[in-house]
Amino acid sequence: MQKNKKTGIGRIIFGVLLLGVLALAAVFAYNHYALNENFKETFYQVGSGKIVDDLRVIQISDLHDNEYGEGNEKLLSRIGELTPDIIMLTGDIVDRESADTQKAVALCGKLAEIAPVYYVYGNHETIRAFGYNDMSLPELDQLTGCTEETRSSEPLHAMTDDLKTALEAVGVNVLWNEYETLEIGGTQIDVYGVLTDDPFAFWEYAEDTYVEFCDENRDHLKLMLCHRPYIYETWYGGAWSDLTMAGHTHGGQARIPYIGGVYEYRNGLLPEFGGNRCYVAGKYDVNGSPLVVSTGLAGDDWFRINNQPELVVIDVSRY
Amino acid sequence: MTTMILLFFLCGVALAAMMALLRVRKSAGKLSWRAARTNIFCMPKFRIGVALLAFLYAAVFSVCYIHFEQQTASAVISLNYDEAYKGQNANGTRYNMSEIISEEVVQRAIEKGALKNVTAKALKECLTVEPLVEGSAYIEEQYHISTEFKVTFEANKNTAHLDAENVVMLIGHAYKDYYIDTYADDFNVLVAAIDDQTDYTTMDYLDAVEALSYKVQRVQGYMYELANENPGFVSTTGETFQSLAAKCDNVNTVQIGNNLKAYLLDNGVSRNPEKYIDRLSFDNNRYDFEHQRAKASFDVRNQAVNMYAEEMTRITLIPTWDTTGEFYMGRTKVGVDSLSLEASEFSRLAADYFEGIETNRLLIEKMKQSTSEGSNAYVDQMIERIGAEIKELAQDAMIVSREYSEAKMNRCISTNAMEHSFAKYVILCAALFVMFYVAASVFVQAKQTKKG
């Protein structure tokens, strides 16, 4: 009798486990074959009184050398159809494991033929360029030879990198804690790119140029690019820019309806659930200004469930 | 479509249940509640095979359900401006929710999203719009003016390739653009003044005066219109609608009237005096005729007033109530009032025509005496300066108007996607799994009972 009961419980547990495994297999198969092989488009609309004509910004993030079609043909053709005014690449376009950067440089060159392209480094680019993943304060001090008294963005501007040189050669603007001004349809736009996106390192190595970016030409539309969104989670001093774009989080890898991302590198498990209000995926209001965090375009090499790779399209209008 | 899928799978469960009941009947000899209950509640063990079958059934349901659910999406469009609560557009006209899925909006959405292989007509067929909260038109307590509308996209075979959530979001964004273009931003008057390419050198000077005056009055009128709408609005430049209207008035009265026009009249300046004198003489003939007609009309009314004055000045009082329900005696208008008003109007008209005739006569005299002919550098310069000043005023007015429009229409319409109910999906899946498992278990149990 005892044995029979045990056998019954064992069968139930086995059955439940088997069903669970089957369910997971079904979900994986669906994500692998149906979702992660293609990208979706996510449209946002933000308002700014500083623009003359409507402006379309396309954000590409965390591609990790992934390809959509031969030579990213599908991605390029879709971007062309969406007629962007400006294209923003928010880091991790190349992957640290890739043998070379040719794929990314070729893509950027073709993007530059469509619209002005701005590029900020993500942690995968910084590992390749400087050997550091986090670009933390001690790492940056070591890299630049700065001390507490001499930290500024200047030593970063003096540095060079093969990828940066190659990107600039194909007409891409690579921003390392600096900003550039451009004019599109009568609208003056300042684009700031963050290289030191560690919350502690940012203020030490970017404050000089960032303050200038904010204070000069206040009538210009201010766009900010930053690979990791962590600096926005730790600063409550006011609006950062008119529109900020970030990536890195991959949307928390797997997304559960109502709960959000499952795991994020810095914020751990369930970063959007309960009291956790981390910036993982979507559009957020940060001190009154919009922050868009892309889930990225990395495909199936990166563990993704219910989290289709996305191409972000942001329309900036006057209202 | 998801409802159809659910019904289809429920039918499957019902079929399984019927087969189980038939089996129970066969094993027990007859179908009774007792026999069914025994088979349902006496399932001694967890049957993995049956559970797998039920799982498979639920999995097939999931695939179908998710597939069709992804072809459906909804978004809530919220109107966040003051007039929305009165069922009006921002410009006071009546709000019409069907514009959300009008062909123009749908076409804009297609262009915005670069949607391929779909026409506005085909896409429109898949869209519906309804108020998020519907009141009742028959019960006063349930009157409700909705400011939130739910747009739903349900794909058909022509639109199955589109991302449903993107479609509803694009419709929301396109509607906002359309709404602002149609009901908020109407700067045509100012744009016309700014882009004005009138060539004043082809006009005679006094005609140029009229044209300049008309132009500045239009800007002034627009400013008064906005001042009526919001008298307290102050722009970041410190300008108000009233201050700009006053500047327009200053240009019209001082620059155009007192300086330019007075100079032209005093000096009889004209590009082509002979031709202009002919025009003025013709005008005077016309004015003279109109003057005489107005004078005759005045005389007739005046005579009538004199004849009937005594009879008509009696006041007729009518008992009535005011808006607060208070009783009062209302005074009716008597005929003499009307005749007097008409008489004074004709008197004013006659005076105006006479003034016109006298001004023209004076001008003709001045032009005859004047030696000026062709272009006058001083006047040309003055016209150019006034024209530039009006343009500048229109530009200032545009800045203030835009700022006002932005303040008024800021986030006037917002769109939020409605997520599919995950809980509903889980409950449906679990319910189907359990129902199928029970039906199949009963079937197996009954089969074993029969064997036993």
mmCIF file of N, CA and C in Angstrom, chain B residues 183-291:
data_model
loop_
_atom_site.group_PDB
_atom_site.id
_atom_site.type_symbol
_atom_site.label_atom_id
_atom_site.label_comp_id
_atom_site.label_asym_id
_atom_site.label_seq_id
_atom_site.Cartn_x
_atom_site.Cartn_y
_atom_site.Cartn_z
ATOM 1 N N TYR B 183 -7.353 70.719 -36.040
ATOM 2 C CA TYR B 183 -8.065 71.476 -35.008
ATOM 3 C C TYR B 183 -7.206 72.423 -34.167
ATOM 4 N N ALA B 184 -5.891 72.292 -34.276
ATOM 5 C CA ALA B 184 -5.092 73.160 -33.409
ATOM 6 C C ALA B 184 -4.280 74.184 -34.198
ATOM 7 N N ASP B 185 -3.353 73.701 -34.980
ATOM 8 C CA ASP B 185 -2.472 74.622 -35.696
ATOM 9 C C ASP B 185 -3.178 75.235 -36.893
ATOM 10 N N ASP B 186 -3.644 76.454 -36.771
ATOM 11 C CA ASP B 186 -4.213 77.120 -37.936
ATOM 12 C C ASP B 186 -3.587 78.507 -38.014
ATOM 13 N N PHE B 187 -2.407 78.548 -38.577
ATOM 14 C CA PHE B 187 -1.677 79.810 -38.639
ATOM 15 C C PHE B 187 -1.706 80.386 -40.055
ATOM 16 N N ASN B 188 -2.756 80.027 -40.814
ATOM 17 C CA ASN B 188 -2.791 80.449 -42.221
ATOM 18 C C ASN B 188 -2.669 81.960 -42.389
ATOM 19 N N VAL B 189 -3.366 82.696 -41.503
ATOM 20 C CA VAL B 189 -3.341 84.160 -41.608
ATOM 21 C C VAL B 189 -1.913 84.656 -41.447
ATOM 22 N N LEU B 190 -1.231 84.094 -40.448
ATOM 23 C CA LEU B 190 0.127 84.558 -40.176
ATOM 24 C C LEU B 190 1.099 84.090 -41.245
ATOM 25 N N VAL B 191 0.916 82.863 -41.690
ATOM 26 C CA VAL B 191 1.790 82.329 -42.745
ATOM 27 C C VAL B 191 1.654 83.198 -44.000
ATOM 28 N N ALA B 192 0.388 83.563 -44.310
ATOM 29 C CA ALA B 192 0.154 84.398 -45.495
ATOM 30 C C ALA B 192 0.860 85.747 -45.334
ATOM 31 N N ALA B 193 0.822 86.309 -44.135
ATOM 32 C CA ALA B 193 1.468 87.604 -43.908
ATOM 33 C C ALA B 193 2.990 87.485 -43.983
ATOM 34 N N ILE B 194 3.509 86.364 -43.475
ATOM 35 C CA ILE B 194 4.971 86.179 -43.483
ATOM 36 C C ILE B 194 5.476 85.915 -44.904
ATOM 37 N N ASP B 195 4.744 85.043 -45.603
ATOM 38 C CA ASP B 195 5.187 84.670 -46.959
ATOM 39 C C ASP B 195 4.709 85.630 -48.038
ATOM 40 N N ASP B 196 4.128 86.726 -47.634
ATOM 41 C CA ASP B 196 3.544 87.665 -48.601
ATOM 42 C C ASP B 196 4.586 88.160 -49.617
ATOM 43 N N GLN B 197 4.260 88.004 -50.880
ATOM 44 C CA GLN B 197 5.202 88.420 -51.931
ATOM 45 C C GLN B 197 4.615 89.557 -52.768
ATOM 46 N N THR B 198 3.691 90.325 -52.180
ATOM 47 C CA THR B 198 3.045 91.392 -52.946
ATOM 48 C C THR B 198 4.092 92.380 -53.482
ATOM 49 N N ASP B 199 3.953 92.672 -54.759
ATOM 50 C CA ASP B 199 4.871 93.644 -55.358
ATOM 51 C C ASP B 199 4.175 95.009 -55.352
ATOM 52 N N TYR B 200 4.559 95.845 -54.386
ATOM 53 C CA TYR B 200 3.885 97.142 -54.238
ATOM 54 C C TYR B 200 4.263 98.130 -55.350
ATOM 55 N N THR B 201 5.326 97.798 -56.070
ATOM 56 C CA THR B 201 5.747 98.742 -57.130
ATOM 57 C C THR B 201 4.779 98.723 -58.308
ATOM 58 N N THR B 202 3.971 97.671 -58.393
ATOM 59 C CA THR B 202 3.009 97.609 -59.507
ATOM 60 C C THR B 202 1.695 98.322 -59.144
ATOM 61 N N MET B 203 1.563 98.716 -57.878
ATOM 62 C CA MET B 203 0.310 99.374 -57.450
ATOM 63 C C MET B 203 0.548 100.881 -57.360
ATOM 64 N N ASP B 204 -0.561 101.580 -57.435
ATOM 65 C CA ASP B 204 -0.436 102.999 -57.136
ATOM 66 C C ASP B 204 -0.314 103.133 -55.617
ATOM 67 N N TYR B 205 0.230 104.256 -55.169
ATOM 68 C CA TYR B 205 0.581 104.357 -53.751
ATOM 69 C C TYR B 205 -0.610 104.199 -52.807
ATOM 70 N N LEU B 206 -1.715 104.820 -53.183
ATOM 71 C CA LEU B 206 -2.881 104.734 -52.277
ATOM 72 C C LEU B 206 -3.445 103.309 -52.233
ATOM 73 N N ASP B 207 -3.273 102.572 -53.326
ATOM 74 C CA ASP B 207 -3.705 101.160 -53.313
ATOM 75 C C ASP B 207 -2.787 100.342 -52.402
ATOM 76 N N ALA B 208 -1.506 100.698 -52.445
ATOM 77 C CA ALA B 208 -0.545 100.012 -51.570
ATOM 78 C C ALA B 208 -0.901 100.259 -50.105
ATOM 79 N N VAL B 209 -1.362 101.478 -49.838
ATOM 80 C CA VAL B 209 -1.776 101.807 -48.465
ATOM 81 C C VAL B 209 -2.913 100.883 -48.032
ATOM 82 N N GLU B 210 -3.878 100.704 -48.916
ATOM 83 C CA GLU B 210 -5.020 99.822 -48.605
ATOM 84 C C GLU B 210 -4.542 98.392 -48.344
ATOM 85 N N ALA B 211 -3.642 97.944 -49.212
ATOM 86 C CA ALA B 211 -3.157 96.558 -49.094
ATOM 87 C C ALA B 211 -2.406 96.358 -47.786
ATOM 88 N N LEU B 212 -1.559 97.312 -47.436
ATOM 89 C CA LEU B 212 -0.797 97.202 -46.183
ATOM 90 C C LEU B 212 -1.731 97.226 -44.979
ATOM 91 N N SER B 213 -2.714 98.128 -45.065
ATOM 92 C CA SER B 213 -3.658 98.256 -43.957
ATOM 93 C C SER B 213 -4.458 96.962 -43.765
ATOM 94 N N TYR B 214 -4.875 96.376 -44.881
ATOM 95 C CA TYR B 214 -5.643 95.121 -44.824
ATOM 96 C C TYR B 214 -4.805 94.008 -44.189
ATOM 97 N N LYS B 215 -3.540 93.984 -44.584
ATOM 98 C CA LYS B 215 -2.648 92.928 -44.097
ATOM 99 C C LYS B 215 -2.449 93.032 -42.581
ATOM 100 N N VAL B 216 -2.186 94.228 -42.132
ATOM 101 C CA VAL B 216 -1.928 94.389 -40.690
ATOM 102 C C VAL B 216 -3.213 94.181 -39.880
ATOM 103 N N GLN B 217 -4.345 94.545 -40.481
ATOM 104 C CA GLN B 217 -5.620 94.340 -39.779
ATOM 105 C C GLN B 217 -5.930 92.852 -39.615
ATOM 106 N N ARG B 218 -5.513 92.064 -40.574
ATOM 107 C CA ARG B 218 -5.747 90.608 -40.486
ATOM 108 C C ARG B 218 -4.944 90.006 -39.334
ATOM 109 N N VAL B 219 -3.706 90.436 -39.228
ATOM 110 C CA VAL B 219 -2.873 89.948 -38.115
ATOM 111 C C VAL B 219 -3.474 90.409 -36.792
ATOM 112 N N GLN B 220 -3.894 91.674 -36.766
ATOM 113 C CA GLN B 220 -4.488 92.232 -35.556
ATOM 114 C C GLN B 220 -5.759 91.454 -35.162
ATOM 115 N N GLY B 221 -6.583 91.174 -36.161
ATOM 116 C CA GLY B 221 -7.823 90.424 -35.907
ATOM 117 C C GLY B 221 -7.539 89.052 -35.326
ATOM 118 N N TYR B 222 -6.489 88.417 -35.860
ATOM 119 C CA TYR B 222 -6.128 87.074 -35.370
ATOM 120 C C TYR B 222 -5.668 87.151 -33.920
ATOM 121 N N MET B 223 -4.928 88.204 -33.620
ATOM 122 C CA MET B 223 -4.459 88.366 -32.236
ATOM 123 C C MET B 223 -5.636 88.605 -31.286
ATOM 124 N N TYR B 224 -6.607 89.412 -31.736
ATOM 125 C CA TYR B 224 -7.791 89.657 -30.898
ATOM 126 C C TYR B 224 -8.568 88.355 -30.661
ATOM 127 N N GLU B 225 -8.628 87.553 -31.712
ATOM 128 C CA GLU B 225 -9.339 86.269 -31.616
ATOM 129 C C GLU B 225 -8.706 85.389 -30.519
ATOM 130 N N LEU B 226 -7.377 85.302 -30.547
ATOM 131 C CA LEU B 226 -6.682 84.481 -29.544
ATOM 132 C C LEU B 226 -6.767 85.132 -28.157
ATOM 133 N N ALA B 227 -6.761 86.476 -28.143
ATOM 134 C CA ALA B 227 -6.879 87.183 -26.853
ATOM 135 C C ALA B 227 -8.229 86.890 -26.208
ATOM 136 N N ASN B 228 -9.266 86.788 -27.041
ATOM 137 C CA ASN B 228 -10.592 86.445 -26.511
ATOM 138 C C ASN B 228 -10.586 85.040 -25.919
ATOM 139 N N GLU B 229 -9.838 84.146 -26.559
ATOM 140 C CA GLU B 229 -9.777 82.757 -26.124
ATOM 141 C C GLU B 229 -9.030 82.630 -24.798
ATOM 142 N N ASN B 230 -7.908 83.318 -24.700
ATOM 143 C CA ASN B 230 -7.109 83.257 -23.474
ATOM 144 C C ASN B 230 -6.443 84.606 -23.225
ATOM 145 N N PRO B 231 -7.136 85.516 -22.520
ATOM 146 C CA PRO B 231 -6.594 86.874 -22.339
ATOM 147 C C PRO B 231 -5.327 86.896 -21.485
ATOM 148 N N GLY B 232 -5.130 85.880 -20.667
ATOM 149 C CA GLY B 232 -4.009 85.911 -19.724
ATOM 150 C C GLY B 232 -2.727 85.300 -20.241
ATOM 151 N N PHE B 233 -2.706 84.834 -21.484
ATOM 152 C CA PHE B 233 -1.510 84.116 -21.952
ATOM 153 C C PHE B 233 -0.334 85.074 -22.184
ATOM 154 N N VAL B 234 0.790 84.713 -21.585
ATOM 155 C CA VAL B 234 2.021 85.495 -21.780
ATOM 156 C C VAL B 234 3.079 84.544 -22.322
ATOM 157 N N SER B 235 3.723 84.934 -23.410
ATOM 158 C CA SER B 235 4.731 84.033 -23.997
ATOM 159 C C SER B 235 6.059 84.179 -23.259
ATOM 160 N N THR B 236 7.007 83.295 -23.571
ATOM 161 C CA THR B 236 8.317 83.360 -22.903
ATOM 162 C C THR B 236 9.064 84.635 -23.282
ATOM 163 N N THR B 237 8.684 85.247 -24.416
ATOM 164 C CA THR B 237 9.322 86.504 -24.809
ATOM 165 C C THR B 237 8.661 87.705 -24.116
ATOM 166 N N GLY B 238 7.640 87.432 -23.331
ATOM 167 C CA GLY B 238 6.954 88.495 -22.588
ATOM 168 C C GLY B 238 5.807 89.128 -23.359
ATOM 169 N N GLU B 239 5.606 88.690 -24.577
ATOM 170 C CA GLU B 239 4.524 89.261 -25.395
ATOM 171 C C GLU B 239 3.185 88.637 -25.016
ATOM 172 N N THR B 240 2.119 89.420 -25.190
ATOM 173 C CA THR B 240 0.771 88.877 -25.042
ATOM 174 C C THR B 240 0.032 89.127 -26.355
ATOM 175 N N PHE B 241 -1.140 88.531 -26.479
ATOM 176 C CA PHE B 241 -1.916 88.763 -27.705
ATOM 177 C C PHE B 241 -2.335 90.235 -27.797
ATOM 178 N N GLN B 242 -2.666 90.809 -26.605
ATOM 179 C CA GLN B 242 -3.094 92.212 -26.597
ATOM 180 C C GLN B 242 -1.950 93.133 -27.005
ATOM 181 N N SER B 243 -0.746 92.837 -26.494
ATOM 182 C CA SER B 243 0.378 93.726 -26.813
ATOM 183 C C SER B 243 0.686 93.684 -28.311
ATOM 184 N N LEU B 244 0.557 92.488 -28.887
ATOM 185 C CA LEU B 244 0.813 92.383 -30.331
ATOM 186 C C LEU B 244 -0.285 93.068 -31.137
ATOM 187 N N ALA B 245 -1.530 92.947 -30.641
ATOM 188 C CA ALA B 245 -2.638 93.625 -31.328
ATOM 189 C C ALA B 245 -2.433 95.139 -31.259
ATOM 190 N N ALA B 246 -1.931 95.618 -30.120
ATOM 191 C CA ALA B 246 -1.689 97.064 -29.969
ATOM 192 C C ALA B 246 -0.590 97.508 -30.935
ATOM 193 N N LYS B 247 0.420 96.658 -31.112
ATOM 194 C CA LYS B 247 1.503 97.001 -32.055
ATOM 195 C C LYS B 247 0.962 97.073 -33.484
ATOM 196 N N CYS B 248 0.055 96.125 -33.786
ATOM 197 C CA CYS B 248 -0.573 96.141 -35.127
ATOM 198 C C CYS B 248 -1.368 97.429 -35.307
ATOM 199 N N ASP B 249 -2.083 97.792 -34.259
ATOM 200 C CA ASP B 249 -2.904 99.001 -34.325
ATOM 201 C C ASP B 249 -2.017 100.222 -34.533
ATOM 202 N N ASN B 250 -0.892 100.210 -33.862
ATOM 203 C CA ASN B 250 0.047 101.323 -33.980
ATOM 204 C C ASN B 250 0.562 101.436 -35.417
ATOM 205 N N VAL B 251 0.888 100.302 -36.008
ATOM 206 C CA VAL B 251 1.375 100.323 -37.396
ATOM 207 C C VAL B 251 0.285 100.851 -38.317
ATOM 208 N N ASN B 252 -0.937 100.375 -38.083
ATOM 209 C CA ASN B 252 -2.047 100.769 -38.961
ATOM 210 C C ASN B 252 -2.375 102.254 -38.801
ATOM 211 N N THR B 253 -2.464 102.723 -37.585
ATOM 212 C CA THR B 253 -2.887 104.101 -37.362
ATOM 213 C C THR B 253 -1.757 105.093 -37.622
ATOM 214 N N VAL B 254 -0.625 104.839 -36.971
ATOM 215 C CA VAL B 254 0.456 105.826 -37.050
ATOM 216 C C VAL B 254 1.248 105.698 -38.364
ATOM 217 N N GLN B 255 1.803 104.503 -38.582
ATOM 218 C CA GLN B 255 2.698 104.357 -39.741
ATOM 219 C C GLN B 255 1.945 104.461 -41.067
ATOM 220 N N ILE B 256 0.830 103.709 -41.143
ATOM 221 C CA ILE B 256 0.113 103.711 -42.429
ATOM 222 C C ILE B 256 -0.779 104.938 -42.556
ATOM 223 N N GLY B 257 -1.592 105.186 -41.506
ATOM 224 C CA GLY B 257 -2.576 106.282 -41.580
ATOM 225 C C GLY B 257 -1.933 107.650 -41.491
ATOM 226 N N ASN B 258 -1.282 107.911 -40.331
ATOM 227 C CA ASN B 258 -0.765 109.261 -40.077
ATOM 228 C C ASN B 258 0.463 109.624 -40.894
ATOM 229 N N ASN B 259 1.315 108.654 -41.129
ATOM 230 C CA ASN B 259 2.548 108.993 -41.863
ATOM 231 C C ASN B 259 2.405 108.812 -43.371
ATOM 232 N N LEU B 260 2.146 107.562 -43.770
ATOM 233 C CA LEU B 260 2.160 107.278 -45.208
ATOM 234 C C LEU B 260 0.972 107.904 -45.942
ATOM 235 N N LYS B 261 -0.221 107.574 -45.457
ATOM 236 C CA LYS B 261 -1.421 108.037 -46.182
ATOM 237 C C LYS B 261 -1.507 109.574 -46.150
ATOM 238 N N ALA B 262 -1.232 110.146 -44.963
ATOM 239 C CA ALA B 262 -1.315 111.605 -44.841
ATOM 240 C C ALA B 262 -0.317 112.278 -45.789
ATOM 241 N N TYR B 263 0.873 111.673 -45.882
ATOM 242 C CA TYR B 263 1.892 112.240 -46.780
ATOM 243 C C TYR B 263 1.400 112.198 -48.233
ATOM 244 N N LEU B 264 0.802 111.069 -48.605
ATOM 245 C CA LEU B 264 0.316 110.919 -49.985
ATOM 246 C C LEU B 264 -0.791 111.923 -50.287
ATOM 247 N N LEU B 265 -1.699 112.060 -49.306
ATOM 248 C CA LEU B 265 -2.824 112.990 -49.521
ATOM 249 C C LEU B 265 -2.345 114.433 -49.548
ATOM 250 N N ASP B 266 -1.454 114.771 -48.626
ATOM 251 C CA ASP B 266 -0.949 116.155 -48.557
ATOM 252 C C ASP B 266 -0.226 116.572 -49.828
ATOM 253 N N ASN B 267 0.539 115.601 -50.344
ATOM 254 C CA ASN B 267 1.380 115.967 -51.485
ATOM 255 C C ASN B 267 0.839 115.500 -52.826
ATOM 256 N N GLY B 268 -0.298 114.841 -52.781
ATOM 257 C CA GLY B 268 -0.901 114.358 -54.039
ATOM 258 C C GLY B 268 0.026 113.456 -54.820
ATOM 259 N N VAL B 269 0.682 112.525 -54.104
ATOM 260 C CA VAL B 269 1.665 111.657 -54.770
ATOM 261 C C VAL B 269 0.974 110.463 -55.420
ATOM 262 N N SER B 270 1.304 110.242 -56.672
ATOM 263 C CA SER B 270 0.751 109.082 -57.377
ATOM 264 C C SER B 270 1.752 108.644 -58.439
ATOM 265 N N ARG B 271 1.747 107.345 -58.763
ATOM 266 C CA ARG B 271 2.639 106.871 -59.821
ATOM 267 C C ARG B 271 2.145 107.373 -61.179
ATOM 268 N N ASN B 272 0.775 107.409 -61.308
ATOM 269 C CA ASN B 272 0.190 107.842 -62.570
ATOM 270 C C ASN B 272 -0.992 108.761 -62.247
ATOM 271 N N PRO B 273 -0.716 110.069 -61.992
ATOM 272 C CA PRO B 273 -1.769 110.991 -61.494
ATOM 273 C C PRO B 273 -2.987 111.056 -62.402
ATOM 274 N N GLU B 274 -2.736 111.081 -63.682
ATOM 275 C CA GLU B 274 -3.855 111.240 -64.620
ATOM 276 C C GLU B 274 -4.858 110.093 -64.495
ATOM 277 N N LYS B 275 -4.281 108.906 -64.495
ATOM 278 C CA LYS B 275 -5.123 107.713 -64.398
ATOM 279 C C LYS B 275 -5.832 107.663 -63.044
ATOM 280 N N TYR B 276 -5.083 108.063 -62.012
ATOM 281 C CA TYR B 276 -5.655 108.000 -60.659
ATOM 282 C C TYR B 276 -6.765 109.025 -60.483
ATOM 283 N N ILE B 277 -6.572 110.212 -61.101
ATOM 284 C CA ILE B 277 -7.612 111.258 -61.023
ATOM 285 C C ILE B 277 -8.891 110.743 -61.683
ATOM 286 N N ASP B 278 -8.738 110.067 -62.817
ATOM 287 C CA ASP B 278 -9.907 109.486 -63.497
ATOM 288 C C ASP B 278 -10.639 108.518 -62.582
ATOM 289 N N ARG B 279 -9.864 107.687 -61.908
ATOM 290 C CA ARG B 279 -10.463 106.702 -60.993
ATOM 291 C C ARG B 279 -11.219 107.386 -59.859
ATOM 292 N N LEU B 280 -10.567 108.465 -59.321
ATOM 293 C CA LEU B 280 -11.192 109.189 -58.208
ATOM 294 C C LEU B 280 -12.470 109.885 -58.658
ATOM 295 N N SER B 281 -12.436 110.420 -59.875
ATOM 296 C CA SER B 281 -13.627 111.109 -60.404
ATOM 297 C C SER B 281 -14.769 110.107 -60.561
ATOM 298 N N PHE B 282 -14.416 108.935 -61.077
ATOM 299 C CA PHE B 282 -15.448 107.896 -61.226
ATOM 300 C C PHE B 282 -16.009 107.506 -59.858
ATOM 301 N N ASP B 283 -15.105 107.340 -58.895
ATOM 302 C CA ASP B 283 -15.528 107.010 -57.528
ATOM 303 C C ASP B 283 -16.458 108.087 -56.982
ATOM 304 N N ASN B 284 -16.103 109.319 -57.260
ATOM 305 C CA ASN B 284 -16.928 110.427 -56.748
ATOM 306 C C ASN B 284 -18.328 110.409 -57.323
ATOM 307 N N ASN B 285 -18.431 110.066 -58.617
ATOM 308 C CA ASN B 285 -19.766 109.958 -59.226
ATOM 309 C C ASN B 285 -20.596 108.917 -58.495
ATOM 310 N N ARG B 286 -19.948 107.795 -58.239
ATOM 311 C CA ARG B 286 -20.628 106.694 -57.560
ATOM 312 C C ARG B 286 -21.002 107.117 -56.125
ATOM 313 N N TYR B 287 -20.028 107.752 -55.439
ATOM 314 C CA TYR B 287 -20.263 108.191 -54.056
ATOM 315 C C TYR B 287 -21.403 109.203 -54.006
ATOM 316 N N ASP B 288 -21.413 110.077 -55.005
ATOM 317 C CA ASP B 288 -22.438 111.120 -55.017
ATOM 318 C C ASP B 288 -23.822 110.483 -55.123
ATOM 319 N N PHE B 289 -23.928 109.495 -56.017
ATOM 320 C CA PHE B 289 -25.204 108.798 -56.173
ATOM 321 C C PHE B 289 -25.607 108.112 -54.865
ATOM 322 N N GLU B 290 -24.650 107.434 -54.236
ATOM 323 C CA GLU B 290 -24.924 106.728 -52.986
ATOM 324 C C GLU B 290 -25.256 107.713 -51.866
ATOM 325 N N HIS B 291 -24.567 108.851 -51.900
ATOM 326 C CA HIS B 291 -24.801 109.878 -50.886
ATOM 327 C C HIS B 291 -26.228 110.396 -50.968
#
